[in-house]
Tab-separated table of C-alpha atoms in Angstrom:
chain	number	residue	atom	x	y	z
A	1	MET	CA	69.144	48.176	51.614
A	2	PRO	CA	71.623	47.347	54.415
A	3	GLN	CA	74.536	45.247	53.189
A	4	PRO	CA	73.778	42.239	55.471
A	5	LEU	CA	70.225	42.095	54.098
A	6	ALA	CA	71.403	42.603	50.514
A	7	ARG	CA	73.691	39.580	50.877
A	8	ILE	CA	70.768	37.437	52.065
A	9	VAL	CA	68.699	38.551	49.060
A	10	GLU	CA	71.581	37.766	46.696
A	11	GLN	CA	71.942	34.321	48.256
A	12	LEU	CA	68.205	33.735	47.746
A	13	LYS	CA	68.567	34.538	44.036
A	14	ARG	CA	71.230	31.849	43.649
A	15	GLU	CA	68.907	29.158	45.038
A	16	PRO	CA	66.161	27.340	43.099
A	17	SER	CA	63.011	29.441	42.977
A	18	ARG	CA	61.132	29.376	46.277
A	19	THR	CA	58.576	32.065	45.454
A	20	GLY	CA	55.613	29.900	46.449
A	21	SER	CA	57.193	29.055	49.800
A	22	ILE	CA	57.897	32.740	50.467
A	23	VAL	CA	54.262	33.555	49.648
A	24	ILE	CA	53.115	31.070	52.298
A	25	THR	CA	55.559	32.626	54.787
A	26	VAL	CA	54.146	36.097	54.075
A	27	PHE	CA	50.618	34.899	54.728
A	28	GLY	CA	51.355	32.872	57.839
A	29	ASP	CA	53.721	35.351	59.440
A	30	ALA	CA	52.280	38.726	58.452
A	31	ILE	CA	48.815	38.502	56.875
A	32	VAL	CA	46.987	35.978	59.071
A	33	PRO	CA	47.544	38.140	62.198
A	34	ARG	CA	45.951	41.043	60.292
A	35	GLY	CA	42.748	39.429	59.096
A	36	GLY	CA	44.073	36.868	56.639
A	37	SER	CA	43.232	38.502	53.297
A	38	VAL	CA	45.466	40.767	51.217
A	39	TRP	CA	45.489	42.487	47.840
A	40	LEU	CA	47.746	40.959	45.195
A	41	GLY	CA	49.289	44.399	44.681
A	42	THR	CA	50.612	44.396	48.252
A	43	LEU	CA	52.385	41.108	47.586
A	44	LEU	CA	53.789	42.347	44.276
A	45	GLU	CA	55.202	45.437	45.990
A	46	PHE	CA	57.020	43.271	48.517
A	47	PHE	CA	58.413	40.885	45.908
A	48	LYS	CA	59.647	43.851	43.873
A	49	SER	CA	61.859	44.714	46.861
A	50	ILE	CA	63.677	41.378	46.449
A	51	ASP	CA	63.759	41.636	42.654
A	52	ILE	CA	61.291	38.855	41.885
A	53	ASP	CA	59.296	39.582	38.738
A	54	SER	CA	55.537	40.068	39.026
A	55	GLY	CA	54.942	37.341	36.428
A	56	VAL	CA	56.811	34.833	38.587
A	57	VAL	CA	54.706	35.842	41.588
A	58	ARG	CA	51.426	35.594	39.666
A	59	THR	CA	52.379	32.120	38.425
A	60	ALA	CA	53.233	31.018	41.969
A	61	MET	CA	49.927	32.382	43.275
A	62	SER	CA	47.978	30.516	40.587
A	63	ARG	CA	49.750	27.257	41.416
A	64	LEU	CA	49.152	27.679	45.134
A	65	ALA	CA	45.459	28.328	44.482
A	66	ALA	CA	45.217	25.293	42.163
A	67	ASP	CA	46.901	23.121	44.808
A	68	GLY	CA	44.468	24.205	47.517
A	69	TRP	CA	46.807	26.465	49.505
A	70	LEU	CA	45.163	29.796	48.633
A	71	GLU	CA	41.703	31.121	47.819
A	72	ARG	CA	41.157	34.113	45.515
A	73	ASP	CA	38.416	36.742	45.651
A	74	LYS	CA	37.872	39.180	42.776
A	75	VAL	CA	36.573	42.656	43.589
A	76	GLY	CA	36.295	44.569	40.339
A	77	ARG	CA	39.688	44.277	38.672
A	78	ASN	CA	41.513	43.554	41.920
A	79	SER	CA	42.430	40.122	43.261
A	80	PHE	CA	42.602	39.368	46.967
A	81	TYR	CA	44.027	36.181	48.439
A	82	ARG	CA	43.801	34.288	51.722
A	83	LEU	CA	45.068	30.935	52.959
A	84	ALA	CA	42.653	28.132	52.111
A	85	GLY	CA	41.834	25.369	54.600
A	86	LYS	CA	44.886	23.300	53.641
A	87	GLY	CA	47.267	26.237	53.965
A	88	ARG	CA	45.727	27.518	57.198
A	89	GLN	CA	45.835	24.125	58.937
A	90	THR	CA	49.439	23.572	57.892
A	91	PHE	CA	50.604	26.974	59.049
A	92	ASP	CA	48.593	26.850	62.278
A	93	ALA	CA	50.615	23.780	63.265
A	94	ALA	CA	53.817	25.388	62.019
A	95	THR	CA	53.097	28.584	63.956
A	96	ARG	CA	53.325	26.793	67.290
A	97	HIS	CA	56.532	25.089	66.172
A	98	ILE	CA	58.152	28.339	65.012
A	99	TYR	CA	57.106	30.963	67.540
A	100	ASP	CA	56.015	29.227	70.722
A	101	PRO	CA	57.261	25.650	71.142
A	102	GLN	CA	56.207	24.109	74.420
A	103	ALA	CA	58.898	22.563	76.615
A	104	SER	CA	58.243	18.869	77.145
A	105	GLU	CA	59.069	16.784	80.175
A	106	TRP	CA	60.527	13.554	78.889
A	107	THR	CA	59.432	10.396	80.666
A	108	GLY	CA	62.106	8.145	79.183
A	109	ARG	CA	59.618	6.631	76.767
A	110	PHE	CA	58.653	7.105	73.131
A	111	GLU	CA	55.238	7.020	71.526
A	112	LEU	CA	54.997	4.859	68.411
A	113	LEU	CA	52.212	5.320	65.881
A	114	LEU	CA	51.515	2.693	63.247
A	115	ILE	CA	49.811	4.088	60.159
A	116	GLY	CA	47.999	1.658	57.871
A	117	THR	CA	47.333	1.870	54.147
A	118	GLY	CA	43.718	2.961	54.345
A	119	GLU	CA	41.999	6.218	53.481
A	120	GLY	CA	43.523	9.260	55.126
A	121	ARG	CA	47.042	7.807	55.244
A	122	ASP	CA	48.611	10.644	53.248
A	123	ALA	CA	46.956	13.316	55.390
A	124	ALA	CA	48.101	11.534	58.559
A	125	ARG	CA	51.689	11.288	57.304
A	126	GLU	CA	51.813	14.970	56.397
A	127	ALA	CA	50.328	16.022	59.749
A	128	LEU	CA	52.772	13.854	61.708
A	129	LYS	CA	55.728	15.186	59.730
A	130	ASN	CA	54.631	18.766	60.421
A	131	ALA	CA	54.185	17.933	64.115
A	132	GLY	CA	57.810	16.805	64.387
A	133	PHE	CA	57.326	13.031	64.488
A	134	GLY	CA	60.211	10.905	63.250
A	135	ASN	CA	59.734	8.201	60.611
A	136	PRO	CA	62.334	5.442	61.113
A	137	LEU	CA	60.442	2.821	59.059
A	138	PRO	CA	57.597	2.910	56.514
A	139	GLY	CA	54.311	3.311	58.378
A	140	VAL	CA	56.027	3.882	61.741
A	141	TRP	CA	56.119	7.313	63.390
A	142	VAL	CA	57.747	8.184	66.701
A	143	ALA	CA	57.897	11.073	69.184
A	144	PRO	CA	58.711	11.484	72.878
A	145	SER	CA	55.793	10.230	74.937
A	146	GLY	CA	53.289	12.950	75.717
A	147	VAL	CA	53.617	14.884	72.445
A	148	PRO	CA	50.147	15.857	71.124
A	149	ILE	CA	48.947	13.648	68.268
A	150	PRO	CA	47.392	15.440	65.273
A	151	GLU	CA	43.719	14.784	64.601
A	152	GLU	CA	44.572	13.359	61.182
A	153	ALA	CA	46.444	10.492	62.902
A	154	ALA	CA	43.855	9.815	65.627
A	155	SER	CA	43.039	6.378	64.205
A	156	ALA	CA	46.667	5.158	64.252
A	157	ILE	CA	47.690	2.219	66.426
A	158	ARG	CA	49.532	3.636	69.460
A	159	LEU	CA	52.314	1.940	71.411
A	160	GLU	CA	54.863	3.087	73.985
A	161	VAL	CA	58.470	1.917	74.157
A	162	SER	CA	61.357	2.584	76.507
A	163	ALA	CA	64.302	4.564	75.162
A	164	GLU	CA	66.739	3.810	77.949
A	165	ASP	CA	68.560	0.948	76.245
A	166	ASP	CA	70.578	0.522	73.062
A	167	SER	CA	67.455	-0.178	71.000
A	168	GLY	CA	65.895	3.042	72.199
A	169	ARG	CA	68.987	5.061	71.321
A	170	ARG	CA	69.054	3.455	67.885
A	171	LEU	CA	65.388	4.344	67.427
A	172	LEU	CA	66.259	7.951	68.248
A	173	SER	CA	69.163	8.126	65.802
A	174	GLU	CA	67.168	6.560	62.963
A	175	SER	CA	64.048	8.655	63.515
A	176	TRP	CA	65.581	12.115	63.217
A	177	PRO	CA	68.608	13.240	61.164
A	178	LEU	CA	69.912	15.438	63.978
A	179	ASP	CA	73.304	15.939	62.320
A	180	ARG	CA	71.692	17.382	59.211
A	181	THR	CA	69.358	19.553	61.270
A	182	ALA	CA	72.299	20.839	63.328
A	183	ASP	CA	74.179	21.716	60.132
A	184	ALA	CA	71.118	23.556	58.826
A	185	TYR	CA	70.898	25.580	62.060
A	186	LEU	CA	74.584	26.500	61.793
A	187	LYS	CA	74.106	27.611	58.172
A	188	PHE	CA	71.097	29.689	59.203
A	189	MET	CA	73.109	31.415	61.935
A	190	LYS	CA	76.020	32.097	59.592
A	191	THR	CA	73.628	33.681	57.095
A	192	PHE	CA	71.796	35.894	59.606
A	193	GLU	CA	74.467	36.751	62.187
A	194	PRO	CA	75.586	39.875	60.227
A	195	LEU	CA	71.976	41.083	60.142
A	196	ARG	CA	71.655	40.584	63.908
A	197	GLY	CA	74.763	42.722	64.333
A	198	TRP	CA	73.292	45.441	62.113
A	199	VAL	CA	69.957	45.459	63.960
A	200	GLY	CA	71.669	45.310	67.364
A	201	ARG	CA	73.822	48.342	66.542
A	202	GLY	CA	70.754	50.326	65.549
A	203	GLY	CA	71.666	50.388	61.852
A	204	ARG	CA	69.251	52.349	59.664
A	205	MET	CA	66.646	50.323	57.844
A	206	SER	CA	63.618	51.464	55.861
A	207	ASP	CA	60.194	50.019	56.626
A	208	ILE	CA	60.191	47.904	53.451
A	209	ASP	CA	63.671	46.615	54.307
A	210	ALA	CA	62.428	45.718	57.793
A	211	PHE	CA	59.497	43.813	56.275
A	212	THR	CA	61.847	42.069	53.845
A	213	ALA	CA	64.202	41.118	56.681
A	214	ARG	CA	61.304	39.761	58.733
A	215	ILE	CA	59.896	37.607	55.927
A	216	LEU	CA	63.241	36.199	54.779
A	217	LEU	CA	64.214	35.518	58.402
A	218	ILE	CA	61.094	33.431	59.017
A	219	HIS	CA	61.301	31.859	55.554
A	220	HIS	CA	64.797	30.530	56.317
A	221	TYR	CA	64.122	29.686	59.966
A	222	ARG	CA	60.902	27.863	59.121
A	223	ARG	CA	62.743	25.619	56.658
A	224	VAL	CA	65.073	24.497	59.461
A	225	VAL	CA	62.885	24.447	62.553
A	226	LEU	CA	60.144	22.384	60.927
A	227	ARG	CA	62.706	19.598	60.485
A	228	ASP	CA	63.495	19.810	64.210
A	229	PRO	CA	61.400	17.471	66.390
A	230	LEU	CA	62.075	19.799	69.366
A	231	LEU	CA	63.227	16.894	71.472
A	232	PRO	CA	63.582	17.300	75.255
A	233	THR	CA	66.957	18.645	76.354
A	234	ALA	CA	67.887	15.257	77.829
A	235	LEU	CA	67.867	13.738	74.338
A	236	LEU	CA	69.929	16.450	72.631
A	237	PRO	CA	73.694	16.951	72.348
A	238	ALA	CA	75.112	19.456	74.831
A	239	ASP	CA	76.167	21.746	71.977
A	240	TRP	CA	72.835	21.584	70.128
A	241	PRO	CA	72.704	24.741	67.936
A	242	GLY	CA	68.909	24.959	67.845
A	243	ARG	CA	68.889	26.989	71.051
A	244	ALA	CA	71.321	29.627	69.755
A	245	ALA	CA	69.501	29.783	66.406
A	246	ARG	CA	66.199	30.490	68.144
A	247	VAL	CA	67.764	33.305	70.201
A	248	LEU	CA	69.237	34.859	67.051
A	249	CYS	CA	65.922	34.618	65.200
A	250	ALA	CA	64.016	36.132	68.125
A	251	GLU	CA	66.414	39.087	68.442
A	252	ILE	CA	66.184	40.000	64.768
A	253	TYR	CA	62.419	39.506	64.687
A	254	ARG	CA	61.855	41.803	67.656
A	255	GLY	CA	64.226	44.351	66.183
A	256	VAL	CA	62.398	44.679	62.849
A	257	LEU	CA	58.795	43.971	63.875
A	258	ALA	CA	57.606	47.531	64.541
A	259	ALA	CA	59.018	48.937	61.284
A	260	SER	CA	57.715	45.977	59.278
A	261	GLU	CA	54.234	46.560	60.671
A	262	ARG	CA	54.449	50.228	59.644
A	263	TRP	CA	55.044	49.087	56.087
A	264	LEU	CA	51.922	46.920	56.252
A	265	ASP	CA	49.971	49.838	57.740
A	266	ARG	CA	50.745	51.901	54.642
A	267	ASN	CA	50.696	49.218	51.954
A	268	GLY	CA	48.498	46.365	53.173
A	269	THR	CA	44.965	46.300	51.736
A	270	ASN	CA	42.070	43.849	51.878
A	271	PRO	CA	38.624	44.076	50.198
A	272	ALA	CA	37.383	46.386	52.982
A	273	GLY	CA	40.352	48.768	52.854
A	274	PRO	CA	43.529	48.967	54.969
A	275	LEU	CA	44.486	45.826	56.861
A	276	PRO	CA	43.228	45.716	60.454
A	277	ALA	CA	45.799	45.963	63.234
A	278	ALA	CA	47.328	42.736	64.473
A	279	GLY	CA	46.173	41.249	67.762
A	280	LYS	CA	48.302	40.924	70.881
A	281	GLU	CA	49.448	37.434	69.901
A	282	LEU	CA	51.831	38.959	67.342
A	283	ALA	CA	53.741	40.825	70.050
A	284	ARG	CA	53.973	37.624	72.112
A	285	ARG	CA	55.866	35.686	69.467
A	286	PHE	CA	59.223	34.261	70.519
A	287	GLY	CA	58.316	34.518	74.171
A	288	ASN	CA	57.685	38.249	74.371
A	289	PRO	CA	55.413	39.086	77.344
């Protein structure tokens, strides 16, 4: 394993266990584009590459299934998993945020949503959080005007406010912890910059190492970018690190994608046999033509 990747794996081991989160990353990033279902053995082979015990993985899979994130199919003695409705909806929203965020034209106004205490409140809050809305006060959610509103929050009371005065700027600062998000981007870049250098220099990497690099890259990037409301440039500091972090992530992802897909070609299995090839949307991630 290349030294820059080995250091990332060692850092992961020092953190609290995130096996379940990594499982969701594997499905959303690599399995959904190839049909959505995968043999447990494929997952165990990957986790062995980052020295996570099979018992830990099996426990995480069981918890994710019990919590409604995964569905399991048994074929003989083999178990196959796919994202359940809850997991698929969550990652579908996250996919747009991670790989293909849409530039927004800011109108100088914010959209306010007021969420009541009735049925569906928790689902609305989770959907708004995943869509990048800020939450300055209990029951109040905010985003630049024009941002799409999730279906789960369709019944919210909607208002528009101007952001061109001191109150608007205060609303901005209290809705999103931009300082913390900026620090998280800088930490992400510090962690992955050596790997970008290795990939950029054409350093040798096995197919399993390429798959490992791809999954850990998106696992770390997802944890940061989903906190980022992707505000219009006019509302961001001039030195906002989110732009540089996205470029770094895109360069590594493109550099390891082909080899990581070769590993899936050889090791990925669903109930019908080898995983089907990914569609063209995979190659278009991070703005590729």
